[in-house]
Amino acid sequence: TQVTINCLHSLAHCKLWDSNEAHVVIWENGTGSEAVALLQDCIKQNQWESWVELLVSPVNLGFTGGNNRVIERALQNDSPPDYFLLLNSDTLVAEQSLRSLMEFMDTHPRAGICGSQLLSESGEVQASPFRFPSFASELDNGLRLGLVSRLLSRWSVVMPTPQRPCAVDWVSGASMLLRRQMLEQIGLLDEGFFTYFEDVDLCKRAQLKGWQAWYVPESQVVHLEGASSGIVRRVIKRRPAYWFQARRRFYLKHYGGTHTAAIDAAFISGFALWRLRRMLQHRLDNDPPFMLLDFVRNSVFLKGFRIPIVQGSTMQQTEVKTDSARFDIMYVEGPGDVVESFRRWNSQEDVLTETSRTYSGQFFDFCKINNLKTYVISYHDQAKLEITPQFHVENLPKLVLGSGVLYHLSQILYGLRLVAIAIRLRPTYLDVTSGVTYWFVLSPAKLFGIKIISHLHNGFWPNGYRPTGLGKRVLLALDGWFFRRIAAMALCVSPEIQRQIEAIAGKSHAPIYQFRGQFYRKDFEHPPASLPHNQRPFNIVFAGRVERDKGVFDLLAMAEQLRNDGVTFEICGGGSALEELKQECTNRGLGDIISISGNLQRPQLLAAYARAHIVIVPTRSDCAEAFAKVAAEAILMGRPAICSSVVPAIEVLKNAVIAVTADDLDGYVNAIKQLLSNSKDYESLCQNCPSLREQFLDGAQGLTSVLQKNVLFNRNPMQNNSRSADV
């Protein structure tokens, strides 16, 4: 606590607080009431309330969990900050340290991360910029032989300290500035690390997405290294178990099992030779006690190749040992963060970033209603774990080996991993959503009496564009066999997906039940009146992921053709193509008729719908839409939609939408012009919206209800049953 107070005193000299450019949040990580009282008194006595906020956690969430809670909270603001500074409590900050980092980021838009120069108490420069660790660096780190070190110096993790700012592989998390835009793309800190290696992991993930990490020596921060965690270099202590677990997690996550085994072998063999040489040469022993033994004990050779999760106030690895008889149901989804979804569901938090009720939340409702012991997995790339008396919820990242054949291999290996877990747990039901793996890979679970329920949130192909390539046809044939012989039932979100299952499985297939996305009635109870047809500009809203296959770039071509027709476009959403879209819009000189908002929270998105005459869903023919819930949101707001022919929602929303052949730009333009010139057509579409609302609001056709009707009361579904059913 005292080091935190000292850090605050150093921050008090920064002038950022005077101009309200920054705000300090202290996450008190479960230290206890005495520490909380000391911090509260310090803030009050020094009159720091205007720029310092204290948040108290009853448990220790680690460096990763504590920082993530603060960042998540800030992202919920209407005006979230552009940057987040992660600052260890055992640091002292010079007056210009923070401003130097911010000014650097302002002038380097591809820099997602930048770090300070770290100094010791005596002013000596500490290792601050680094290279990513590798086989060569671990061999050198263990062997410590001058000749070898010189040969391998280009791979050394600790690099020579640059005198000027430069791009590096990673920087220390003791003082690290993060760009919000980067975090929105790659995600927050991986809570599977708890502490240690989380900074190198974050920089690695940023680099994989095209962001840079920079070392900025103008920003100087004194780092009392190890004071916040107990690993202090002045006293050589045994390396704690959580350090080894975090190390193993990083290597397995980013390098895979074979490479990690080679790295462990390189360090252990090199370090063993160093220990022998040190003993023969009577050199001073500066290594932590039991270092060689601990490395061997914590290597993949003894711990295995499962990516560990380090968590808990005691920083012990969570070894999941589960009584298989306890679990009634196992649910697997992705790629979303199901642990965060569960936490918010469990705390009944209103998640403003979501407009609809999440499918995972509806599944949790079903399990809670029926008191089912539930094991939940997502393949989200940040490992996390949450355990309650009823739920075990875990992010279990999927190792993607590459594209092409390697991608297919990754899908198969992950599916087999899930089968192995299911066989160990022996749940009555294994519920898996589309995209997790290929369906046929799950087949062995049936041999152990496990009933497999498929949740199809995505189609097998874009409506009207069934694949013709040999490889895809083989995969479809195998999945067809799965739905014909293996699946207990299939739950899908649209009639089109039901038809696709029937097409690949033939006449004899598992029962199929449709369900609909559900929305919160309070948000749509009193939708605003439709805009008058003659009101100009005639505003068209796009909401969704900003990707090429979503047709967002086609909107630019439409806008060019409609420039003189009193039409404006509003694009709401985030995605990998957002910056490219903005640049293209500027290049074409369309800024006066196209506004691009980026990601919006629910209130702002609903306000955008209220400003719209119509909503457009221009999905291209290479995108397999599941339903396109944006179209449902439009109808709930009393706004008609113009939809691509590949959008399955057309069939459900019928007379409130206009269908246009996918990729047909002229077709979209003509449809818009028809609405512009014909008030009766526009008013008719608006009048058809109210009758379609209830299926998305009353829960009767939601996932919870469909599961309630067909799982608990349909314990023995026929495998060779040609019956299909709408809810």
XYZ file of C-alpha atoms in Angstrom:
727
model
C 0.000 0.000 0.000
C 2.819 2.397 0.796
C 4.390 1.944 -2.657
C 0.994 2.851 -4.182
C 0.832 6.005 -2.049
C 4.374 6.917 -3.119
C 3.358 6.409 -6.750
C 0.377 8.747 -6.278
C 2.613 11.431 -4.798
C 4.812 11.257 -7.895
C 1.770 11.452 -10.165
C 0.490 14.503 -8.330
C 3.263 16.569 -9.949
C 1.948 15.861 -13.463
C -0.031 18.720 -14.975
C -2.379 16.460 -16.943
C -4.862 16.472 -14.081
C -5.125 20.270 -14.033
C -6.444 20.312 -17.608
C -8.631 17.206 -17.156
C -6.648 15.402 -19.855
C -6.313 12.270 -17.756
C -7.794 10.424 -14.814
C -6.207 7.968 -12.383
C -8.035 4.836 -11.260
C -6.585 2.656 -8.512
C -7.802 -0.924 -8.538
C -7.365 -2.167 -4.966
C -6.835 -5.851 -5.676
C -8.246 -7.564 -2.591
C -5.469 -6.518 -0.194
C -7.905 -5.882 2.656
C -9.820 -3.206 4.540
C -6.730 -1.717 6.163
C -5.132 -1.005 2.777
C -8.388 0.486 1.498
C -8.644 2.790 4.496
C -5.045 3.990 4.053
C -5.614 4.785 0.386
C -8.917 6.548 1.059
C -7.334 8.675 3.776
C -4.392 9.547 1.531
C -6.645 10.667 -1.325
C -8.836 12.719 0.988
C -6.006 14.354 2.937
C -4.223 15.408 -0.241
C -7.465 16.567 -1.919
C -6.894 14.327 -4.932
C -10.568 13.400 -5.386
C -10.821 15.378 -8.640
C -8.319 13.164 -10.462
C -7.972 9.943 -8.435
C -10.639 7.261 -8.093
C -10.354 4.179 -5.886
C -12.112 0.963 -6.916
C -12.063 -1.934 -4.473
C -12.168 -5.611 -5.400
C -13.016 -8.190 -2.729
C -10.649 -10.697 -4.387
C -7.285 -10.481 -6.106
C -7.909 -10.541 -9.863
C -4.232 -10.173 -10.675
C -2.571 -7.593 -12.890
C -4.616 -8.699 -15.891
C -8.037 -8.939 -14.248
C -7.677 -5.693 -12.304
C -6.608 -3.692 -15.341
C -9.293 -5.277 -17.510
C -12.080 -4.325 -15.097
C -10.933 -0.694 -15.141
C -10.572 -0.598 -18.941
C -13.961 -2.252 -19.489
C -15.564 0.305 -17.201
C -13.961 3.190 -19.079
C -15.033 1.776 -22.448
C -18.656 1.963 -21.312
C -18.436 5.766 -21.141
C -20.029 7.879 -23.844
C -16.581 9.363 -24.532
C -14.052 6.622 -23.742
C -10.399 7.670 -23.456
C -8.083 7.410 -26.452
C -5.319 5.826 -24.359
C -4.922 3.646 -21.274
C -1.735 3.747 -19.189
C -0.948 0.577 -17.278
C 1.275 1.640 -14.398
C 2.678 -0.621 -11.716
C 2.119 0.538 -8.167
C 5.875 0.155 -7.525
C 6.796 3.049 -9.831
C 7.638 6.720 -9.462
C 6.707 8.968 -12.372
C 8.583 12.064 -13.549
C 6.571 15.137 -14.538
C 6.899 14.713 -18.326
C 6.745 10.895 -18.354
C 3.078 10.584 -19.230
C 2.890 13.499 -21.646
C 5.874 12.126 -23.582
C 4.033 8.850 -24.167
C 0.796 10.572 -25.210
C 2.522 12.978 -27.589
C 4.401 10.101 -29.174
C 1.209 8.106 -29.729
C -0.525 11.161 -31.204
C 2.139 11.389 -33.906
C 2.481 7.638 -34.609
C -0.956 6.248 -35.557
C 0.265 2.656 -36.103
C 1.770 2.529 -32.622
C -0.672 0.529 -30.531
C 1.637 0.266 -27.515
C 4.499 2.373 -26.212
C 6.589 1.937 -23.099
C 8.757 4.077 -20.855
C 12.435 3.861 -20.060
C 12.593 2.193 -16.645
C 15.171 3.330 -14.107
C 16.322 1.907 -10.793
C 16.205 3.987 -7.614
C 19.824 4.948 -8.231
C 19.087 6.082 -11.794
C 20.521 3.074 -13.635
C 18.656 2.103 -16.808
C 16.723 -1.147 -16.418
C 15.906 -3.477 -19.272
C 12.855 -1.870 -20.876
C 12.626 -2.800 -24.589
C 12.789 -6.469 -25.527
C 12.775 -8.995 -28.339
C 10.287 -11.849 -28.337
C 11.724 -14.980 -26.678
C 12.680 -17.892 -28.903
C 14.499 -21.218 -28.987
C 17.813 -19.394 -29.462
C 17.237 -16.936 -26.625
C 16.252 -19.682 -24.187
C 19.322 -21.748 -25.087
C 21.524 -18.704 -24.529
C 19.717 -17.795 -21.293
C 20.349 -21.253 -19.918
C 23.871 -21.930 -21.213
C 25.453 -18.512 -20.465
C 28.587 -19.184 -22.492
C 30.332 -16.127 -23.898
C 30.976 -17.487 -27.396
C 27.443 -18.809 -27.749
C 25.995 -15.566 -26.385
C 27.888 -13.562 -29.006
C 26.673 -15.842 -31.804
C 23.084 -15.651 -30.566
C 23.113 -11.980 -29.552
C 20.647 -10.981 -32.294
C 18.041 -13.213 -30.617
C 18.713 -12.119 -27.036
C 15.474 -11.064 -25.306
C 17.144 -8.135 -23.560
C 18.272 -5.813 -26.335
C 20.754 -2.918 -26.196
C 19.003 0.160 -24.832
C 18.217 2.572 -27.704
C 18.853 6.286 -27.199
C 15.914 7.321 -29.383
C 12.352 6.038 -29.800
C 12.251 2.871 -31.859
C 9.877 0.032 -32.727
C 10.578 -3.090 -30.671
C 8.964 -6.484 -30.131
C 7.643 -5.719 -26.653
C 7.939 -3.320 -23.746
C 7.515 -3.784 -20.028
C 4.024 -3.608 -18.566
C 5.353 -1.602 -15.619
C 4.626 1.582 -17.632
C 2.805 0.860 -20.858
C 0.449 3.129 -22.832
C -2.212 1.349 -24.892
C -4.284 2.751 -27.740
C -8.026 2.199 -27.326
C -8.482 1.453 -31.022
C -5.961 -1.369 -30.754
C -7.659 -2.872 -27.697
C -11.016 -2.799 -29.475
C -9.472 -4.868 -32.250
C -7.279 -7.382 -30.386
C -9.044 -7.549 -27.000
C -7.864 -6.747 -23.487
C -5.206 -8.427 -21.365
C -5.331 -12.225 -21.303
C -6.588 -13.050 -17.811
C -5.195 -16.551 -18.137
C -1.826 -15.070 -17.147
C -2.990 -13.363 -13.931
C 0.445 -11.695 -13.760
C 3.783 -12.026 -15.597
C 4.139 -12.564 -19.367
C 0.896 -10.635 -19.918
C 2.824 -7.712 -21.402
C 4.755 -9.803 -23.924
C 1.534 -11.639 -24.809
C -0.309 -8.373 -25.440
C 2.502 -7.063 -27.657
C 2.600 -10.362 -29.538
C -1.148 -10.236 -30.218
C -0.881 -6.605 -31.273
C 1.923 -7.390 -33.710
C -0.108 -10.217 -35.256
C -2.834 -7.659 -36.020
C -0.422 -5.164 -37.581
C 0.115 -2.830 -34.596
C 3.547 -1.655 -33.465
C 5.124 -1.501 -30.001
C 7.539 1.397 -29.400
C 10.126 2.207 -26.772
C 10.080 5.914 -25.825
C 13.141 6.820 -23.693
C 11.941 10.429 -23.215
C 9.389 8.951 -20.804
C 11.354 7.957 -17.702
C 9.815 6.007 -14.834
C 11.545 4.728 -11.699
C 10.657 1.067 -11.188
C 11.159 -0.492 -7.757
C 11.268 -3.844 -9.523
C 9.299 -6.594 -7.835
C 7.944 -4.523 -4.940
C 4.318 -5.141 -5.921
C 4.646 -8.907 -6.365
C 7.310 -10.002 -3.946
C 9.904 -10.961 -6.578
C 12.676 -8.593 -5.518
C 16.047 -8.748 -7.245
C 18.068 -7.564 -4.224
C 17.141 -10.790 -2.439
C 17.439 -13.949 -4.520
C 14.273 -15.909 -3.864
C 12.902 -19.086 -5.332
C 10.968 -18.368 -8.536
C 7.237 -18.818 -7.719
C 5.129 -21.465 -9.429
C 2.882 -18.892 -11.101
C 5.862 -17.476 -13.009
C 6.523 -20.885 -14.584
C 2.848 -21.376 -15.331
C 2.651 -17.997 -17.075
C 5.789 -18.810 -19.070
C 4.388 -22.160 -20.172
C 1.100 -20.508 -21.077
C 2.803 -17.933 -23.301
C 4.879 -20.476 -25.216
C 2.064 -22.985 -25.723
C -0.347 -20.255 -26.779
C 1.934 -18.631 -29.350
C 4.418 -21.324 -30.375
C 2.527 -24.607 -30.046
C 3.437 -27.834 -28.291
C 6.371 -29.020 -30.400
C 8.155 -25.666 -30.337
C 7.524 -25.276 -26.602
C 9.000 -28.722 -25.938
C 12.096 -27.747 -27.921
C 12.367 -24.464 -25.989
C 12.045 -26.245 -22.625
C 14.678 -28.795 -23.681
C 17.005 -26.015 -24.843
C 16.838 -24.103 -21.563
C 16.998 -27.151 -19.286
C 19.984 -28.683 -21.094
C 21.783 -25.347 -21.347
C 21.089 -24.451 -17.727
C 22.206 -27.895 -16.529
C 25.542 -27.390 -18.325
C 25.831 -23.916 -16.795
C 25.232 -25.260 -13.290
C 27.898 -27.904 -13.811
C 30.361 -25.312 -15.171
C 29.597 -22.908 -12.307
C 30.304 -25.652 -9.756
C 33.586 -26.712 -11.413
C 34.761 -23.104 -11.756
C 33.644 -22.186 -8.215
C 31.614 -19.253 -9.477
C 29.232 -17.263 -7.278
C 25.724 -18.749 -7.335
C 23.301 -15.937 -8.218
C 20.539 -18.208 -9.495
C 17.238 -18.535 -7.643
C 17.126 -21.621 -5.416
C 15.973 -24.884 -7.060
C 15.881 -23.183 -10.478
C 16.827 -26.269 -12.503
C 14.481 -28.539 -10.576
C 11.619 -26.064 -10.884
C 12.147 -25.699 -14.635
C 12.035 -29.472 -15.063
C 8.951 -29.821 -12.856
C 7.137 -27.071 -14.765
C 8.163 -28.114 -18.261
C 5.682 -29.493 -20.785
C 7.385 -32.872 -20.371
C 5.908 -33.220 -16.886
C 2.992 -30.741 -16.939
C 1.670 -31.660 -20.364
C 0.650 -29.580 -23.351
C -2.615 -28.145 -22.120
C -2.450 -24.349 -21.953
C -2.591 -23.548 -18.211
C -4.698 -20.841 -16.587
C -3.057 -18.961 -13.733
C -5.608 -17.375 -11.422
C -6.656 -16.755 -7.841
C -5.279 -14.697 -4.991
C -2.790 -17.445 -4.162
C -1.606 -17.391 -7.782
C -1.903 -21.142 -8.075
C -2.616 -22.864 -11.337
C -6.175 -23.992 -11.686
C -6.131 -27.698 -12.368
C -9.596 -28.586 -13.538
C -10.435 -31.910 -11.975
C -14.096 -32.483 -12.349
C -16.377 -35.253 -11.203
C -17.883 -36.331 -14.520
C -21.178 -37.316 -12.933
C -21.816 -33.742 -11.812
C -22.448 -32.207 -15.223
C -25.771 -32.416 -17.002
C -24.845 -30.410 -20.063
C -21.759 -29.102 -21.876
C -22.039 -26.033 -24.116
C -19.364 -24.855 -26.575
C -19.447 -21.596 -28.531
C -17.144 -18.939 -29.959
C -15.426 -16.734 -30.771
C -16.896 -14.406 -28.118
C -15.608 -14.105 -24.549
C -18.069 -16.400 -22.820
C -16.517 -15.817 -19.374
C -17.254 -12.087 -19.562
C -20.707 -12.864 -20.947
C -21.346 -15.166 -17.998
C -20.079 -12.648 -15.452
C -22.395 -9.995 -16.806
C -25.316 -12.399 -16.989
C -24.637 -13.580 -13.442
C -24.523 -10.013 -12.109
C -27.586 -9.052 -14.213
C -25.540 -6.266 -15.791
C -27.112 -4.419 -18.689
C -24.457 -4.740 -21.406
C -24.878 -1.626 -23.529
C -22.571 -2.926 -26.246
C -25.171 -5.591 -27.098
C -28.501 -4.721 -28.696
C -29.971 -8.223 -28.596
C -29.975 -10.800 -25.816
C -26.923 -13.004 -26.245
C -27.449 -16.647 -27.121
C -25.113 -17.661 -24.308
C -27.211 -15.639 -21.856
C -30.367 -17.405 -23.036
C -28.592 -20.740 -22.627
C -27.559 -19.791 -19.085
C -31.212 -18.916 -18.380
C -32.282 -22.381 -19.495
C -29.686 -24.067 -17.291
C -30.584 -21.920 -14.280
C -34.324 -22.529 -14.664
C -33.755 -26.270 -14.700
C -30.917 -26.350 -12.166
C -28.580 -28.039 -14.642
C -24.930 -28.481 -13.745
C -23.272 -26.826 -16.735
C -19.800 -26.848 -18.304
C -19.266 -24.015 -20.813
C -16.363 -23.447 -23.230
C -15.562 -20.769 -25.807
C -12.628 -20.776 -28.189
C -12.044 -17.051 -27.471
C -8.333 -16.268 -27.732
C -7.982 -14.951 -24.160
C -8.077 -17.809 -21.686
C -10.219 -17.147 -18.608
C -12.048 -19.224 -16.053
C -15.069 -18.640 -13.822
C -16.479 -21.309 -11.506
C -19.682 -21.162 -9.460
C -21.548 -23.993 -7.724
C -23.650 -24.529 -10.876
C -21.447 -23.323 -13.742
C -17.929 -24.011 -14.951
C -17.222 -21.368 -17.642
C -13.932 -21.293 -19.514
C -12.298 -19.658 -22.520
C -10.218 -22.399 -24.125
C -8.326 -20.801 -27.047
C -8.135 -22.574 -30.376
C -4.645 -22.926 -31.833
C -4.922 -21.916 -35.504
C -2.003 -23.475 -37.368
C -2.458 -21.433 -40.541
C -4.631 -21.171 -43.629
C -5.710 -23.736 -46.195
C -5.086 -27.323 -45.108
C -3.631 -26.132 -41.796
C -6.872 -24.313 -40.987
C -8.902 -27.468 -41.568
C -6.448 -29.388 -39.369
C -6.884 -26.770 -36.633
C -10.666 -27.186 -36.757
C -10.395 -30.961 -36.535
C -7.862 -30.949 -33.681
C -9.956 -28.535 -31.639
C -13.052 -30.652 -32.195
C -11.216 -33.776 -31.031
C -10.049 -31.881 -27.959
C -13.664 -31.047 -27.139
C -14.667 -34.672 -27.637
C -11.969 -35.737 -25.176
C -13.285 -33.269 -22.589
C -16.863 -34.444 -23.151
C -15.864 -38.085 -22.752
C -14.162 -37.218 -19.461
C -17.142 -35.235 -18.174
C -19.872 -37.503 -19.630
C -22.662 -34.877 -19.784
C -26.090 -35.981 -20.937
C -26.017 -33.342 -23.691
C -23.214 -31.758 -25.667
C -24.461 -28.485 -27.197
C -22.120 -26.974 -29.795
C -22.578 -23.837 -31.907
C -21.570 -23.488 -35.539
C -18.004 -22.450 -36.311
C -16.425 -24.259 -33.351
C -15.352 -27.278 -35.408
C -16.652 -29.439 -38.228
C -19.766 -31.250 -37.088
C -18.617 -34.730 -38.073
C -15.557 -34.427 -35.780
C -17.898 -34.576 -32.758
C -19.224 -38.012 -33.736
C -17.134 -40.121 -31.279
C -18.996 -38.531 -28.346
C -22.117 -40.474 -29.336
C -20.314 -43.757 -28.684
C -20.236 -42.762 -25.006
C -23.967 -42.076 -24.809
C -23.652 -38.297 -25.141
C -26.472 -36.633 -27.088
C -25.137 -33.952 -29.423
C -27.273 -30.866 -30.076
C -26.143 -28.547 -32.858
C -26.831 -24.809 -32.540
C -26.549 -23.281 -36.007
C -26.028 -19.524 -35.882
C -24.491 -19.519 -39.369
C -25.390 -21.060 -42.693
C -23.293 -23.606 -44.556
C -23.239 -21.344 -47.629
C -24.685 -17.992 -48.736
C -28.323 -18.362 -49.748
C -28.381 -19.358 -53.424
C -24.615 -19.938 -53.700
C -23.962 -23.551 -52.698
C -20.227 -24.345 -52.983
C -19.030 -26.410 -55.931
C -15.380 -27.025 -54.977
C -14.380 -30.604 -54.219
C -12.980 -29.915 -50.756
C -16.058 -28.066 -49.542
C -18.380 -30.677 -51.038
C -16.526 -33.414 -49.136
C -16.863 -31.490 -45.860
C -20.569 -30.923 -46.516
C -21.067 -34.626 -47.222
C -19.425 -35.526 -43.904
C -21.546 -32.974 -42.044
C -24.621 -34.336 -43.824
C -23.793 -37.788 -42.481
C -23.493 -36.250 -39.007
C -27.002 -34.734 -39.164
C -28.361 -37.953 -40.593
C -26.791 -40.428 -38.156
C -25.235 -38.686 -35.171
C -26.968 -35.461 -34.092
C -29.737 -35.703 -31.509
C -31.298 -32.504 -32.847
C -30.423 -29.290 -34.628
C -31.465 -25.795 -33.539
C -31.174 -23.071 -36.169
C -32.002 -19.384 -36.497
C -33.681 -19.279 -39.919
C -35.702 -21.324 -42.428
C -32.789 -21.113 -44.873
C -30.433 -22.922 -42.479
C -33.076 -25.597 -41.937
C -33.289 -26.131 -45.694
C -29.514 -26.367 -45.933
C -29.427 -29.084 -43.244
C -32.115 -30.968 -45.127
C -30.189 -30.552 -48.383
C -26.939 -32.048 -47.068
C -28.540 -34.710 -44.836
C -31.331 -35.918 -47.136
C -34.777 -37.004 -46.068
C -33.718 -38.858 -42.933
C -32.211 -36.409 -40.464
C -32.314 -35.349 -36.837
C -35.245 -33.182 -35.699
C -34.735 -29.523 -36.588
C -36.158 -26.653 -34.520
C -35.936 -22.986 -35.372
C -35.507 -20.177 -32.877
C -35.344 -16.411 -33.193
C -33.017 -13.809 -31.777
C -34.526 -12.004 -28.796
C -34.377 -8.348 -27.788
C -35.152 -6.400 -24.633
C -38.727 -5.163 -24.712
C -37.845 -2.032 -22.747
C -35.685 -0.846 -25.664
C -38.375 -1.333 -28.310
C -41.647 -0.919 -26.379
C -42.395 2.464 -27.898
C -40.512 2.820 -31.181
C -40.385 6.303 -32.703
C -42.800 7.065 -35.511
C -41.517 6.424 -39.002
C -40.061 9.503 -40.657
C -42.279 11.341 -43.154
C -41.640 10.224 -46.700
C -41.024 13.779 -47.878
C -38.509 14.596 -45.152
C -35.066 15.222 -46.622
C -32.428 14.108 -46.578
C -33.699 10.569 -47.015
C -31.452 8.823 -44.484
C -30.282 5.211 -44.882
C -28.556 3.448 -41.980
C -26.138 0.517 -42.087
C -25.362 -1.195 -38.768
C -23.047 -4.154 -38.331
C -19.491 -5.338 -38.844
C -17.474 -3.165 -41.201
C -16.023 -5.832 -43.476
C -15.884 -6.119 -47.240
C -18.148 -9.161 -47.353
C -20.808 -7.149 -45.508
C -21.126 -4.871 -48.541
C -20.021 -1.646 -46.822
C -17.858 -0.560 -49.757
C -20.855 -1.008 -52.064
C -22.534 1.740 -50.043
C -19.926 4.179 -51.352
C -20.803 3.298 -54.947
C -24.519 3.680 -54.169
C -23.897 7.081 -52.570
C -22.066 8.281 -55.673
C -25.025 7.356 -57.880
C -27.524 8.958 -55.463
C -25.513 12.098 -54.725
C -28.110 14.392 -56.312
C -31.199 12.589 -54.978
C -31.238 13.937 -51.424
C -29.999 10.670 -49.892
C -27.575 10.319 -46.976
C -25.974 7.223 -45.484
C -25.007 6.587 -41.872
C -22.625 3.674 -41.232
C -22.485 2.347 -37.664
C -20.142 -0.430 -36.604
C -16.551 -1.527 -36.175
C -14.383 -4.036 -37.948
C -11.065 -4.649 -39.642
C -12.059 -2.574 -42.695
C -13.223 0.514 -40.754
C -10.132 2.661 -41.325
C -9.930 1.632 -44.976
C -13.593 2.554 -45.422
C -13.067 5.984 -43.864
C -10.096 6.648 -46.124
C -11.965 5.519 -49.227
C -14.925 7.713 -48.282
C -12.583 10.691 -47.992
C -10.829 9.865 -51.270
C -14.158 9.818 -53.091
C -15.270 13.088 -51.532
C -18.384 11.561 -49.958
C -18.025 13.055 -46.486
C -21.022 15.328 -47.018
C -23.455 12.455 -47.602
C -21.877 9.581 -45.652
C -21.182 9.641 -41.915
C -19.193 6.800 -40.334
C -19.759 6.423 -36.588
C -17.776 3.307 -35.669
C -19.004 1.093 -32.827
C -21.995 2.468 -30.942
C -23.513 1.444 -27.653
C -27.151 0.451 -27.626
C -28.684 3.894 -26.827
C -26.651 5.555 -29.578
C -27.463 2.795 -32.074
C -31.182 3.063 -31.351
C -30.903 6.815 -31.856
C -29.283 6.164 -35.240
C -32.168 3.882 -36.220
C -34.597 6.625 -35.148
C -32.896 9.014 -37.603
C -33.321 6.526 -40.462
C -35.987 6.285 -43.117
C -34.775 2.769 -43.943
C -32.037 0.332 -42.926
C -29.860 -1.419 -45.502
C -28.220 -4.872 -45.258
C -26.114 -5.193 -48.459
C -24.341 -8.484 -47.636
C -22.305 -9.807 -50.549
C -22.655 -13.238 -52.124
C -19.507 -14.621 -50.453
C -20.873 -14.180 -46.912
C -23.018 -16.905 -45.330
C -25.429 -14.900 -43.174
C -27.267 -16.679 -40.384
C -30.249 -14.361 -40.053
C -28.973 -10.751 -40.011
C -30.415 -9.502 -36.737
C -29.883 -5.930 -37.923
C -32.928 -6.428 -40.136
C -34.937 -7.507 -37.076
C -33.708 -4.437 -35.173
C -34.916 -2.249 -38.046
C -38.400 -3.771 -37.970
C -38.533 -3.451 -34.162
C -37.826 0.264 -34.625
C -40.530 0.527 -37.293
C -38.006 0.968 -40.110
C -38.226 -1.072 -43.326
C -35.087 -2.744 -44.644
C -33.485 -3.240 -48.011
C -31.678 -6.580 -47.869
C -29.362 -8.587 -50.067
C -30.894 -11.796 -51.387
C -28.442 -13.837 -49.268
C -29.979 -12.472 -46.034
C -32.192 -15.209 -44.485
C -34.221 -12.606 -42.550
C -36.077 -11.735 -45.757
C -38.183 -14.872 -45.512
C -39.201 -14.133 -41.927
C -39.749 -10.384 -42.244
C -41.636 -10.704 -45.538
C -43.570 -7.540 -46.420
C -41.409 -5.172 -44.367
C -38.290 -5.671 -46.476
C -37.213 -5.259 -50.074
C -34.961 -7.995 -51.463
C -32.218 -7.126 -53.951
C -30.018 -9.634 -55.773
C -26.674 -9.880 -53.972
C -23.858 -7.718 -55.414
C -26.279 -5.893 -57.757
C -25.424 -2.215 -57.175
C -27.926 -1.011 -59.734
C -30.585 -3.107 -58.015
C -29.960 -1.346 -54.695
C -29.978 2.084 -56.326
C -33.228 1.335 -58.166
C -34.869 0.058 -54.961
C -33.887 3.243 -53.132
C -35.119 5.443 -55.986
C -38.409 3.529 -56.025
C -38.933 4.336 -52.350
C -37.921 7.940 -52.919
C -40.497 8.393 -55.665
C -43.360 6.310 -54.273
C -44.676 7.343 -50.880
C -47.288 4.554 -50.854
C -44.628 1.834 -51.131
C -42.615 3.413 -48.322
C -45.643 3.852 -46.051
C -46.834 0.310 -46.755
C -43.483 -1.133 -45.692
C -43.551 0.946 -42.497
C -47.096 -0.208 -41.705
C -46.069 -3.855 -42.070
C -43.421 -3.638 -39.331
C -45.550 -3.765 -36.126
C -47.123 -7.173 -36.845
C -43.649 -8.777 -37.040
C -42.343 -7.505 -33.702
C -43.524 -10.009 -31.092
C -41.523 -13.006 -32.333
C -38.388 -11.099 -31.300
C -39.690 -9.847 -27.948
C -41.979 -12.328 -26.197
C -39.417 -15.111 -25.684
C -41.750 -17.799 -27.015
C -39.469 -18.354 -29.998
C -36.219 -17.627 -28.168
C -33.480 -20.153 -27.481
C -34.464 -20.658 -23.831
C -38.022 -21.580 -24.766
C -36.984 -23.902 -27.598
C -34.555 -25.730 -25.332
C -37.211 -25.978 -22.634
C -39.678 -27.559 -25.033
C -37.369 -29.935 -26.848
C -34.473 -30.908 -24.580
C -35.854 -31.554 -21.116
C -39.055 -33.083 -22.479
C -37.495 -34.862 -25.421
C -34.862 -36.988 -23.726
C -34.685 -39.589 -26.485
C -34.969 -37.845 -29.851
C -35.005 -40.256 -32.769
C -31.813 -40.208 -34.781
C -33.437 -41.233 -38.071
C -36.446 -38.991 -37.960
C -37.458 -36.951 -40.961
C -39.616 -34.612 -38.857
C -38.730 -30.916 -38.879
C -40.506 -28.265 -36.896
C -40.758 -24.521 -36.603
C -41.274 -23.117 -33.123
